[in-house]
Amino acid sequence: MTNKLRYFVANWKMYGHLRSLNSLNKVINFRKKNKKAKNLKIIYCPPFTLLHAFVQKFKNSNIKTGAQNCSFLSSFGPPTGSINASMIKSLKCDYVILGHSEKRAKGENDKIINKKISSALKNNLKVIFCIGETILQKRKKMTKKILLNQLNKGLHKIKKKENILIAYEPVWSIGTGLVPKCEDLNRVISFIKIFLRNKMKFKNPKVLYGGSVSPQNISLLRKVLNLDGFLVGGSSQNSKKFIDIIKKTFI
Ligand code: PGA
């Protein structure tokens, strides 16, 4: 059980009703049976409406819960429809995903993401900070430039770096079935880690990969040994597939 690929984050996106909780029994049992797999970290990020129910469901199971976004405001305030980090923390959630490309596409910029990261950390949430290039940027060979820009701006003046996980999610791979070639992925992950260590003073940077991770491609992706885990969208909504991904990687 020395595999360092140990983070498995389930991003449920805009899926799930209360009745969907039954499907989690399989994952809870799987986690129980693998008690000794101390390094294994399973984190579920359902929609806001299910956060409380997930936290309750995962009590005593060593599975953590996180939100998919939060407001950049730390205090209570008028923005209708928003939820801040302290409200998320008060439900006993441990994580929040920030900077997801599906939010960036709706106008969330680096400055706002930076404020959100700061607010989340202040409220003792761990942050899963998503970065990634579009297909056009990839074609123009701008990947490194884009990632540096997102990291520099998103992490501007941020402390508590040990509470940040980076998720490299190429926009062109999210929900498309496309994944980077292993050697390309390896190169990008090394690049991110070197930058985080040397320029951002991270002691032990952790980088996950996200984008179309599935039971079919995990045997290939797990060969990218500088990764610390996976952020799984579509495939995580099916417990059997999610367990399959964990098993094929970790066990
Ligand atoms: P996907 O989504 O696995 O469905 O591509 C990943 C994500 O958006 O985090």
Short mmCIF file of C-alpha atoms and ligand atoms in Angstrom, two decimals:
data_model
loop_
_atom_site.label_atom_id
_atom_site.label_comp_id
_atom_site.label_asym_id
_atom_site.label_seq_id
_atom_site.Cartn_x
_atom_site.Cartn_y
_atom_site.Cartn_z
CA MET A 1 0.00 0.00 0.00
CA THR A 2 2.77 2.40 -0.75
CA ASN A 3 1.14 3.75 -3.85
CA LYS A 4 1.28 7.52 -3.70
CA LEU A 5 -1.65 7.84 -6.07
CA ARG A 6 -3.96 8.13 -3.15
CA TYR A 7 -6.48 10.94 -3.66
CA PHE A 8 -9.73 10.05 -5.38
CA VAL A 9 -12.06 13.01 -5.63
CA ALA A 10 -15.60 12.43 -6.90
CA ASN A 11 -17.00 15.55 -8.51
CA TRP A 12 -20.73 14.91 -8.84
CA LYS A 13 -21.33 18.21 -10.68
CA MET A 14 -25.08 18.95 -11.00
CA TYR A 15 -26.19 15.37 -10.31
CA GLY A 16 -28.00 13.73 -7.45
CA HIS A 17 -31.11 13.68 -5.29
CA LEU A 18 -31.45 12.49 -1.71
CA ARG A 19 -32.33 9.07 -3.05
CA SER A 20 -28.91 8.92 -4.76
CA LEU A 21 -27.36 8.43 -1.31
CA ASN A 22 -28.18 4.72 -1.41
CA SER A 23 -25.61 4.26 -4.13
CA LEU A 24 -22.90 5.33 -1.66
CA ASN A 25 -23.28 2.17 0.43
CA LYS A 26 -21.05 0.30 -2.01
CA VAL A 27 -18.25 2.86 -1.59
CA ILE A 28 -18.64 2.95 2.20
CA ASN A 29 -18.36 -0.85 2.35
CA PHE A 30 -15.40 -0.81 0.01
CA ARG A 31 -13.65 1.76 2.24
CA LYS A 32 -14.41 -0.31 5.36
CA LYS A 33 -12.97 -3.45 3.82
CA ASN A 34 -9.83 -1.53 2.98
CA LYS A 35 -9.29 -0.06 6.44
CA LYS A 36 -5.59 -0.73 6.26
CA ALA A 37 -5.25 1.37 3.17
CA LYS A 38 -4.39 4.35 5.35
CA ASN A 39 -3.07 6.40 2.49
CA LEU A 40 -6.24 6.09 0.48
CA LYS A 41 -8.21 9.35 0.55
CA ILE A 42 -11.70 9.37 -0.89
CA ILE A 43 -13.44 12.73 -1.13
CA TYR A 44 -16.97 13.32 -2.45
CA CYS A 45 -18.02 16.70 -3.80
CA PRO A 46 -21.79 16.64 -4.37
CA PRO A 47 -23.98 19.68 -5.13
CA PHE A 48 -24.64 22.06 -2.20
CA THR A 49 -28.09 20.53 -1.66
CA LEU A 50 -26.55 17.18 -0.69
CA LEU A 51 -23.55 18.29 1.39
CA HIS A 52 -25.19 17.84 4.77
CA ALA A 53 -26.63 14.44 3.85
CA PHE A 54 -23.26 13.24 2.52
CA VAL A 55 -21.43 14.30 5.69
CA GLN A 56 -24.00 12.38 7.77
CA LYS A 57 -23.82 9.37 5.49
CA PHE A 58 -20.02 9.23 5.67
CA LYS A 59 -19.85 9.52 9.48
CA ASN A 60 -17.39 6.89 10.78
CA SER A 61 -16.42 5.87 7.27
CA ASN A 62 -13.22 7.83 6.65
CA ILE A 63 -14.66 9.33 3.48
CA LYS A 64 -14.57 13.13 3.32
CA THR A 65 -17.00 15.60 1.80
CA GLY A 66 -16.35 18.81 -0.12
CA ALA A 67 -18.27 21.50 -1.99
CA GLN A 68 -17.89 22.36 -5.66
CA ASN A 69 -17.50 26.11 -5.18
CA CYS A 70 -17.90 28.91 -2.64
CA SER A 71 -18.36 32.65 -2.56
CA PHE A 72 -15.32 34.92 -2.37
CA LEU A 73 -17.04 36.70 0.53
CA SER A 74 -16.16 35.40 3.97
CA SER A 75 -19.00 37.06 5.84
CA PHE A 76 -22.78 36.80 5.45
CA GLY A 77 -24.15 39.16 2.85
CA PRO A 78 -26.76 39.81 0.20
CA PRO A 79 -25.58 37.89 -2.89
CA THR A 80 -28.65 35.78 -3.54
CA GLY A 81 -27.85 32.20 -4.42
CA SER A 82 -24.32 32.25 -3.00
CA ILE A 83 -22.82 30.14 -0.22
CA ASN A 84 -19.65 31.08 1.62
CA ALA A 85 -16.79 28.98 2.97
CA SER A 86 -17.82 29.28 6.61
CA MET A 87 -21.30 27.94 5.77
CA ILE A 88 -19.67 24.97 4.06
CA LYS A 89 -17.29 24.38 6.96
CA SER A 90 -20.16 24.57 9.45
CA LEU A 91 -21.63 21.45 7.80
CA LYS A 92 -18.38 19.64 8.67
CA CYS A 93 -17.17 19.54 5.10
CA ASP A 94 -13.40 19.42 4.66
CA TYR A 95 -12.81 20.42 1.05
CA VAL A 96 -13.91 22.76 -1.70
CA ILE A 97 -13.20 22.62 -5.44
CA LEU A 98 -12.24 26.05 -6.80
CA GLY A 99 -11.32 27.33 -10.25
CA HIS A 100 -13.13 24.58 -12.13
CA SER A 101 -13.19 25.31 -15.86
CA GLU A 102 -16.99 24.99 -15.90
CA LYS A 103 -17.06 27.99 -13.52
CA ARG A 104 -14.26 29.84 -15.33
CA ALA A 105 -16.30 29.47 -18.53
CA LYS A 106 -19.13 31.31 -16.77
CA GLY A 107 -16.92 34.30 -16.04
CA GLU A 108 -15.01 33.39 -12.89
CA ASN A 109 -11.61 35.02 -13.27
CA ASP A 110 -8.25 34.41 -11.57
CA LYS A 111 -8.69 37.34 -9.19
CA ILE A 112 -12.01 36.04 -7.91
CA ILE A 113 -10.62 32.51 -7.67
CA ASN A 114 -7.71 33.90 -5.62
CA LYS A 115 -10.16 35.53 -3.19
CA LYS A 116 -12.14 32.30 -2.96
CA ILE A 117 -9.01 30.28 -2.18
CA SER A 118 -8.07 32.75 0.50
CA SER A 119 -11.54 32.66 2.07
CA ALA A 120 -11.72 28.85 1.95
CA LEU A 121 -8.34 28.45 3.66
CA LYS A 122 -9.22 31.02 6.31
CA ASN A 123 -12.26 28.90 7.10
CA ASN A 124 -10.13 25.78 7.41
CA LEU A 125 -11.31 24.12 4.24
CA LYS A 126 -8.80 22.30 2.08
CA VAL A 127 -8.79 23.56 -1.49
CA ILE A 128 -8.80 21.53 -4.69
CA PHE A 129 -7.59 24.20 -7.10
CA CYS A 130 -8.29 23.38 -10.77
CA ILE A 131 -6.12 24.62 -13.61
CA GLY A 132 -5.92 23.66 -17.27
CA GLU A 133 -5.64 24.84 -20.84
CA THR A 134 -8.24 24.85 -23.63
CA ILE A 135 -7.74 22.93 -26.86
CA LEU A 136 -6.89 26.13 -28.72
CA GLN A 137 -4.26 27.04 -26.16
CA LYS A 138 -2.84 23.53 -26.40
CA ARG A 139 -2.65 23.74 -30.18
CA LYS A 140 -0.85 27.06 -29.90
CA LYS A 141 1.59 25.41 -27.48
CA MET A 142 0.55 27.77 -24.71
CA THR A 143 -0.13 25.14 -22.05
CA LYS A 144 2.78 26.05 -19.76
CA LYS A 145 2.12 29.76 -20.06
CA ILE A 146 -1.56 29.32 -19.21
CA LEU A 147 -0.84 27.09 -16.22
CA LEU A 148 1.78 29.49 -14.86
CA ASN A 149 -0.62 32.38 -15.19
CA GLN A 150 -3.43 30.51 -13.43
CA LEU A 151 -1.10 29.38 -10.63
CA ASN A 152 0.55 32.78 -10.18
CA LYS A 153 -2.72 34.68 -10.03
CA GLY A 154 -4.76 32.07 -8.20
CA LEU A 155 -2.14 31.58 -5.48
CA HIS A 156 -1.13 35.23 -5.13
CA LYS A 157 -0.33 35.93 -1.45
CA ILE A 158 -1.80 32.60 -0.39
CA LYS A 159 -0.34 30.91 2.69
CA LYS A 160 -1.30 27.51 4.21
CA LYS A 161 -0.02 25.79 1.07
CA GLU A 162 -0.14 22.40 2.73
CA ASN A 163 -3.95 22.66 2.49
CA ILE A 164 -4.02 23.02 -1.28
CA LEU A 165 -4.27 20.23 -3.82
CA ILE A 166 -3.79 21.20 -7.44
CA ALA A 167 -5.99 19.46 -10.02
CA TYR A 168 -4.64 19.61 -13.55
CA GLU A 169 -7.71 19.37 -15.76
CA PRO A 170 -7.15 20.13 -19.44
CA VAL A 171 -10.42 21.73 -20.52
CA TRP A 172 -10.43 19.64 -23.70
CA SER A 173 -10.45 16.43 -21.71
CA ILE A 174 -13.37 17.22 -19.41
CA GLY A 175 -16.39 15.14 -20.37
CA THR A 176 -15.00 14.39 -23.83
CA GLY A 177 -13.44 10.94 -23.36
CA LEU A 178 -10.08 12.38 -24.41
CA VAL A 179 -7.09 12.11 -22.09
CA PRO A 180 -3.51 13.35 -22.55
CA LYS A 181 -0.79 10.91 -23.56
CA CYS A 182 1.00 9.56 -20.47
CA GLU A 183 4.33 11.12 -21.43
CA ASP A 184 2.70 14.53 -22.00
CA LEU A 185 0.86 14.29 -18.71
CA ASN A 186 4.03 13.31 -16.91
CA ARG A 187 5.82 16.33 -18.35
CA VAL A 188 3.07 18.77 -17.37
CA ILE A 189 2.78 17.39 -13.83
CA SER A 190 6.55 17.67 -13.33
CA PHE A 191 6.45 21.21 -14.65
CA ILE A 192 3.67 22.14 -12.20
CA LYS A 193 5.42 20.52 -9.26
CA ILE A 194 8.78 22.14 -9.98
CA PHE A 195 7.10 25.52 -10.24
CA LEU A 196 5.17 25.02 -7.00
CA ARG A 197 8.29 23.91 -5.15
CA ASN A 198 10.71 26.48 -6.49
CA LYS A 199 8.59 29.56 -7.03
CA MET A 200 5.59 29.09 -4.76
CA LYS A 201 7.46 27.53 -1.83
CA PHE A 202 5.26 24.45 -1.59
CA LYS A 203 7.13 21.87 0.51
CA ASN A 204 5.37 18.83 -0.85
CA PRO A 205 3.10 19.76 -3.77
CA LYS A 206 0.25 17.39 -4.54
CA VAL A 207 -1.14 17.31 -8.05
CA LEU A 208 -4.14 15.34 -9.26
CA TYR A 209 -5.28 14.73 -12.82
CA GLY A 210 -8.88 15.24 -13.91
CA GLY A 211 -10.67 14.87 -17.23
CA SER A 212 -12.52 11.78 -18.52
CA VAL A 213 -10.92 9.42 -16.00
CA SER A 214 -12.71 6.08 -16.40
CA PRO A 215 -12.31 2.38 -15.56
CA GLN A 216 -11.16 1.94 -19.17
CA ASN A 217 -8.28 4.42 -19.20
CA ILE A 218 -7.16 4.23 -15.55
CA SER A 219 -4.70 1.39 -16.19
CA LEU A 220 -2.83 3.74 -18.49
CA LEU A 221 -3.18 6.90 -16.39
CA ARG A 222 -1.92 5.18 -13.25
CA LYS A 223 1.45 4.80 -14.97
CA VAL A 224 1.98 8.54 -14.59
CA LEU A 225 3.91 8.12 -11.39
CA ASN A 226 4.36 11.74 -10.41
CA LEU A 227 0.59 12.11 -9.93
CA ASP A 228 -0.97 12.06 -6.46
CA GLY A 229 -4.46 11.03 -7.49
CA PHE A 230 -7.48 11.73 -9.66
CA LEU A 231 -10.45 14.08 -9.85
CA VAL A 232 -13.24 12.04 -11.37
CA GLY A 233 -16.42 13.60 -12.77
CA GLY A 234 -18.84 11.51 -14.83
CA SER A 235 -17.47 8.11 -13.77
CA SER A 236 -17.77 8.95 -10.08
CA GLN A 237 -21.55 9.21 -10.29
CA ASN A 238 -21.62 5.43 -10.64
CA SER A 239 -20.23 3.82 -7.48
CA LYS A 240 -19.18 0.64 -9.24
CA LYS A 241 -17.14 2.58 -11.79
CA PHE A 242 -15.60 4.79 -9.11
CA ILE A 243 -14.58 1.78 -7.01
CA ASP A 244 -13.20 0.14 -10.13
CA ILE A 245 -11.03 3.19 -10.76
CA ILE A 246 -9.73 3.14 -7.18
CA LYS A 247 -9.09 -0.59 -7.24
CA LYS A 248 -7.25 -0.51 -10.52
CA THR A 249 -5.06 2.34 -9.31
CA PHE A 250 -4.47 1.76 -5.69
CA ILE A 251 -4.86 -1.88 -4.81
P1 PGA B 1 -15.10 14.25 -16.20
O1 PGA B 1 -15.06 15.58 -15.30
O2 PGA B 1 -14.40 13.16 -15.42
O3 PGA B 1 -16.56 13.97 -16.39
O4 PGA B 1 -14.39 14.57 -17.45
C1 PGA B 1 -13.96 15.93 -14.52
C2 PGA B 1 -14.22 17.22 -13.83
O5 PGA B 1 -14.91 18.08 -14.40
O6 PGA B 1 -13.78 17.45 -12.70
#
